[in-house]
PDB file of C-alpha atoms in Angstrom:
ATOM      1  CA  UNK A 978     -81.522  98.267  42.814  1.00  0.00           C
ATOM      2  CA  UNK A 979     -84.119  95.627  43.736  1.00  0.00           C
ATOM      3  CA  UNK A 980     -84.391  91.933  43.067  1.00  0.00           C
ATOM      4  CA  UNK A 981     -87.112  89.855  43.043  1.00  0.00           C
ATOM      5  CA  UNK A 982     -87.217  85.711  43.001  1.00  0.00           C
ATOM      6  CA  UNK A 983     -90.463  84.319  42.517  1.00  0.00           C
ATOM      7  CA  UNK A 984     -91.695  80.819  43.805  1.00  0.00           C
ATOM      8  CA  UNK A 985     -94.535  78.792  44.381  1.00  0.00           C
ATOM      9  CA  UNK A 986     -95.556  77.727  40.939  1.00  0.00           C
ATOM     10  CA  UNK A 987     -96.635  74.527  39.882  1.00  0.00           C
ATOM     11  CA  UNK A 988     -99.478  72.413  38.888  1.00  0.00           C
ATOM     12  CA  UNK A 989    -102.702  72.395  39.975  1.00  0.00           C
ATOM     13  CA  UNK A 990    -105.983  71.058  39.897  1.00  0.00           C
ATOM     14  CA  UNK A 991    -108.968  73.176  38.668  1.00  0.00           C
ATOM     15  CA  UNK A 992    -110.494  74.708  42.048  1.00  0.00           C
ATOM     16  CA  UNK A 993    -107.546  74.591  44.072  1.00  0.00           C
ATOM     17  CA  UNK A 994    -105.225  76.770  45.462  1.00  0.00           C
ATOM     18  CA  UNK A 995    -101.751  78.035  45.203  1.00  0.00           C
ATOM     19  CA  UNK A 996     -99.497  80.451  46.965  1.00  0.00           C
ATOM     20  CA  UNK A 997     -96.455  82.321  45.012  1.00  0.00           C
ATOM     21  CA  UNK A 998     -93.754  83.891  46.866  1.00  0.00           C
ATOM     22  CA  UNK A 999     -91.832  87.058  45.938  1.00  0.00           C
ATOM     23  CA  UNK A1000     -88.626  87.249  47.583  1.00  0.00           C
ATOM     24  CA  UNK A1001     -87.260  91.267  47.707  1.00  0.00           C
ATOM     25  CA  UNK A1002     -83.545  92.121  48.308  1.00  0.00           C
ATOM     26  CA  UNK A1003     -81.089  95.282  47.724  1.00  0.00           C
ATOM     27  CA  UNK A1004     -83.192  98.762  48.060  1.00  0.00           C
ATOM     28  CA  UNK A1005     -86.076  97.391  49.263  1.00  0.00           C
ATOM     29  CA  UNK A1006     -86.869 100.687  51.284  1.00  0.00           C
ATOM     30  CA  UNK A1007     -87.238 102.255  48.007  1.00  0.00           C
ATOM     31  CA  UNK A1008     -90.309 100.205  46.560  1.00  0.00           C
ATOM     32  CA  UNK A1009     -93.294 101.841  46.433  1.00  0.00           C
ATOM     33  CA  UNK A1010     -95.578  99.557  44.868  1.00  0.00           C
ATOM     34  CA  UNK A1011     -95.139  95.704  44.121  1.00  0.00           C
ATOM     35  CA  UNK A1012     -96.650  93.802  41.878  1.00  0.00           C
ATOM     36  CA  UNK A1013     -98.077  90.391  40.612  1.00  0.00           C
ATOM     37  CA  UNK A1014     -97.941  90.445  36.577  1.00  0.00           C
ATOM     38  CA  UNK A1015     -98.772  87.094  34.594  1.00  0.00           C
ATOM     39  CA  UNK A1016     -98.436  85.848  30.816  1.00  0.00           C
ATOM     40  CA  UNK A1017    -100.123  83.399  29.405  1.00  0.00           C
ATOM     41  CA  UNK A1018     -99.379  82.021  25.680  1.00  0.00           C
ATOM     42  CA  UNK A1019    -101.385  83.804  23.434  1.00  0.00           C
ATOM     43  CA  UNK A1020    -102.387  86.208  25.532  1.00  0.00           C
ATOM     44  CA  UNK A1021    -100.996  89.914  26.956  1.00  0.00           C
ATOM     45  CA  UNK A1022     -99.025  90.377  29.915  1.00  0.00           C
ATOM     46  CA  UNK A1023    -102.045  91.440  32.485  1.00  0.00           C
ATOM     47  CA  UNK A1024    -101.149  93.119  35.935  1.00  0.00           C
ATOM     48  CA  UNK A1025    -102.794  90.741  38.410  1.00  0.00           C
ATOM     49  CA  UNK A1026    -102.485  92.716  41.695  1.00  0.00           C
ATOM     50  CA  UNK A1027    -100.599  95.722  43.209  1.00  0.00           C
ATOM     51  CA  UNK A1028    -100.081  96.847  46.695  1.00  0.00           C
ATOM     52  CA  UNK A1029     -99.111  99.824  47.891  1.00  0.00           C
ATOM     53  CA  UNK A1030     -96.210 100.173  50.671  1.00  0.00           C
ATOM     54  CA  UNK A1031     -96.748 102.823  51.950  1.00  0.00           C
ATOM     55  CA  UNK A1032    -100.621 103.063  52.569  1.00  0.00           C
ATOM     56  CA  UNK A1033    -100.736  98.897  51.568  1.00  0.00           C
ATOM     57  CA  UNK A1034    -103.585  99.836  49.190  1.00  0.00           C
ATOM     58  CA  UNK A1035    -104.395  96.942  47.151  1.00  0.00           C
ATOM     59  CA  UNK A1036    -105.542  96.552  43.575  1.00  0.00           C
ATOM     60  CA  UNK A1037    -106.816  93.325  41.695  1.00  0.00           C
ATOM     61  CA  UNK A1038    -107.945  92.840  38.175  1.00  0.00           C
ATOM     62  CA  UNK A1039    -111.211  91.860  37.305  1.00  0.00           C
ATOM     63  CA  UNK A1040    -110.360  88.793  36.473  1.00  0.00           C
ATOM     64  CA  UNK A1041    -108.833  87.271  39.404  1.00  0.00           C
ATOM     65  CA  UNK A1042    -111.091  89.669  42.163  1.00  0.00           C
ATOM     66  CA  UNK A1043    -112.954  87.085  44.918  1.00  0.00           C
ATOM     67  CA  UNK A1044    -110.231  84.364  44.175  1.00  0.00           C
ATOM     68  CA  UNK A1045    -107.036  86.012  44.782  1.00  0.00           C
ATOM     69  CA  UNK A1046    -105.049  88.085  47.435  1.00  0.00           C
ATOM     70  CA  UNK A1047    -101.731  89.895  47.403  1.00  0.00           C
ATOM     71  CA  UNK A1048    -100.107  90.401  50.920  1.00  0.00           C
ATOM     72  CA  UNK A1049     -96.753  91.001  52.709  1.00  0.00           C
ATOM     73  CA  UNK A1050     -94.614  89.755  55.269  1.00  0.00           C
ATOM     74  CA  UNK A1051     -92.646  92.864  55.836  1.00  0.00           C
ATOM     75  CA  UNK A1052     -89.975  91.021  58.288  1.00  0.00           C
ATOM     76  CA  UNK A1053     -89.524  88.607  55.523  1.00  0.00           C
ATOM     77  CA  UNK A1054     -89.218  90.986  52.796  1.00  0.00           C
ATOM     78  CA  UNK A1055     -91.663  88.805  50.929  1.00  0.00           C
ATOM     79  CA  UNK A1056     -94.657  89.583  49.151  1.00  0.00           C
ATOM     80  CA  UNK A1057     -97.889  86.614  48.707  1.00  0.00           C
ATOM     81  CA  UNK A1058    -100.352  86.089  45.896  1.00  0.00           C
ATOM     82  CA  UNK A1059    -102.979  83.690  47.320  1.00  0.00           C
ATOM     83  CA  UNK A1060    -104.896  81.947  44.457  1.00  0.00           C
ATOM     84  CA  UNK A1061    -107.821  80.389  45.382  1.00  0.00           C
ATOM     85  CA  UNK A1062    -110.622  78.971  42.843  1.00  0.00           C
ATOM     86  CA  UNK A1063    -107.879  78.301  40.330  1.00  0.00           C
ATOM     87  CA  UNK A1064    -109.298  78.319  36.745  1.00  0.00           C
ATOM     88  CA  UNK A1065    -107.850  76.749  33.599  1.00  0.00           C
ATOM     89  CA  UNK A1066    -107.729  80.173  32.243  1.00  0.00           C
ATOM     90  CA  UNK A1067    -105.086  81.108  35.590  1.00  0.00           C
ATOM     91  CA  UNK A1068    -102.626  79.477  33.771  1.00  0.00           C
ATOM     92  CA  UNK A1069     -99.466  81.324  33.313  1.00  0.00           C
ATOM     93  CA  UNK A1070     -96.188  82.886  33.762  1.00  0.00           C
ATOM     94  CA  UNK A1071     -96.178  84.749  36.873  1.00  0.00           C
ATOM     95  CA  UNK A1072     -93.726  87.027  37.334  1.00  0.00           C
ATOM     96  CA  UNK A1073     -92.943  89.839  40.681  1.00  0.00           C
ATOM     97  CA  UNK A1074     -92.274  93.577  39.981  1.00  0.00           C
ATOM     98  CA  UNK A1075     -91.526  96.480  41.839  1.00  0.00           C
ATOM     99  CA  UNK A1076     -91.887 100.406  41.284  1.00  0.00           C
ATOM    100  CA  UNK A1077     -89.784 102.940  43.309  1.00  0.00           C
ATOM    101  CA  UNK A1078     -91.565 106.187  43.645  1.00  0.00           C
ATOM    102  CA  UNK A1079     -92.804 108.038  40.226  1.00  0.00           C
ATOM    103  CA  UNK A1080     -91.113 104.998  38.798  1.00  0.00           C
ATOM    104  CA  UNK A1081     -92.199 102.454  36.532  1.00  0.00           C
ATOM    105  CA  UNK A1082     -92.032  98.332  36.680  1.00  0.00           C
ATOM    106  CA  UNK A1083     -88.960  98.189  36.405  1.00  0.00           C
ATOM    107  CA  UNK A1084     -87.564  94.759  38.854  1.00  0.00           C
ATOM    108  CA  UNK A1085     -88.861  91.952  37.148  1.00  0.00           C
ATOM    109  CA  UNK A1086     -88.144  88.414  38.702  1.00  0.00           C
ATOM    110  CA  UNK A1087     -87.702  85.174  36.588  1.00  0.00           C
ATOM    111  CA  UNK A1088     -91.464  83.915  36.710  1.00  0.00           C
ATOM    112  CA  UNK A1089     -92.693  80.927  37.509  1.00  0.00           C
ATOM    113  CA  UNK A1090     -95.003  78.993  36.121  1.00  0.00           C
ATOM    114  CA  UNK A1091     -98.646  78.084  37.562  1.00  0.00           C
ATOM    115  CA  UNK A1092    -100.353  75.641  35.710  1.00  0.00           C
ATOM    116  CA  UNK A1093    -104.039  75.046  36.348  1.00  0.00           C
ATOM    117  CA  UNK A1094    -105.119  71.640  34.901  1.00  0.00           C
ATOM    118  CA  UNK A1095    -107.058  68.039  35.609  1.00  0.00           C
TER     119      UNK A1095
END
């Protein structure tokens, strides 16, 4: 099994930036794709970004391509979601998955929260 611990959340100013953290233990040679996912009230869970371990393909969502970036640290066993150009709208739950091959989101970490406000 994998888990995930998010952190990095927090309030920020419209226009600014944050970084969140994803933190993967156990079978972590097993992941094939991790993933940012984020809820805000009212709205649907949206899948934010994935990358791809093995070929580190990346996909964004429309909403957040140009502003944000999901990378890796593969020594730390840590995956990044760089948020730049933070919007009121950014505001959420964010919360880590991973996929093992053919598998679906299945490792969800606790969320944290990233609040976008002035």
């Amino acid at each position: 099994q994998v888990k995930l611990v998010e952190s990095g959340g927090g309030l920020v100013r419209p226009g600014g930036s944050l970084r969140l953290s994803c933190a993967a233990s156990g079978s972590i040679f097993s992941i094939d794709v991790m993933g940012w996912f984020r809820q805000a009230p009212g709205k649907e869970r949206e899948l934010v970004a994935t990358l791809r371990t093995g070929d580190s393909s990346i996909n964004y969502a429309d909403s957040v391509k140009g502003r944000f970036t999901i990378s890796r640290d593969n020594a730390k066993n840590t995956v990044y979601l760089q948020m730049n150009s933070l919007k009121p709208e950014d505001t959420a739950v964010y919360y880590c998955n991973a996929k093992l091959l053919l598998g679906a989101w299945t490792y969800w970490g606790q969320g944290t929260q990233v609040t976008v406000s002035s």
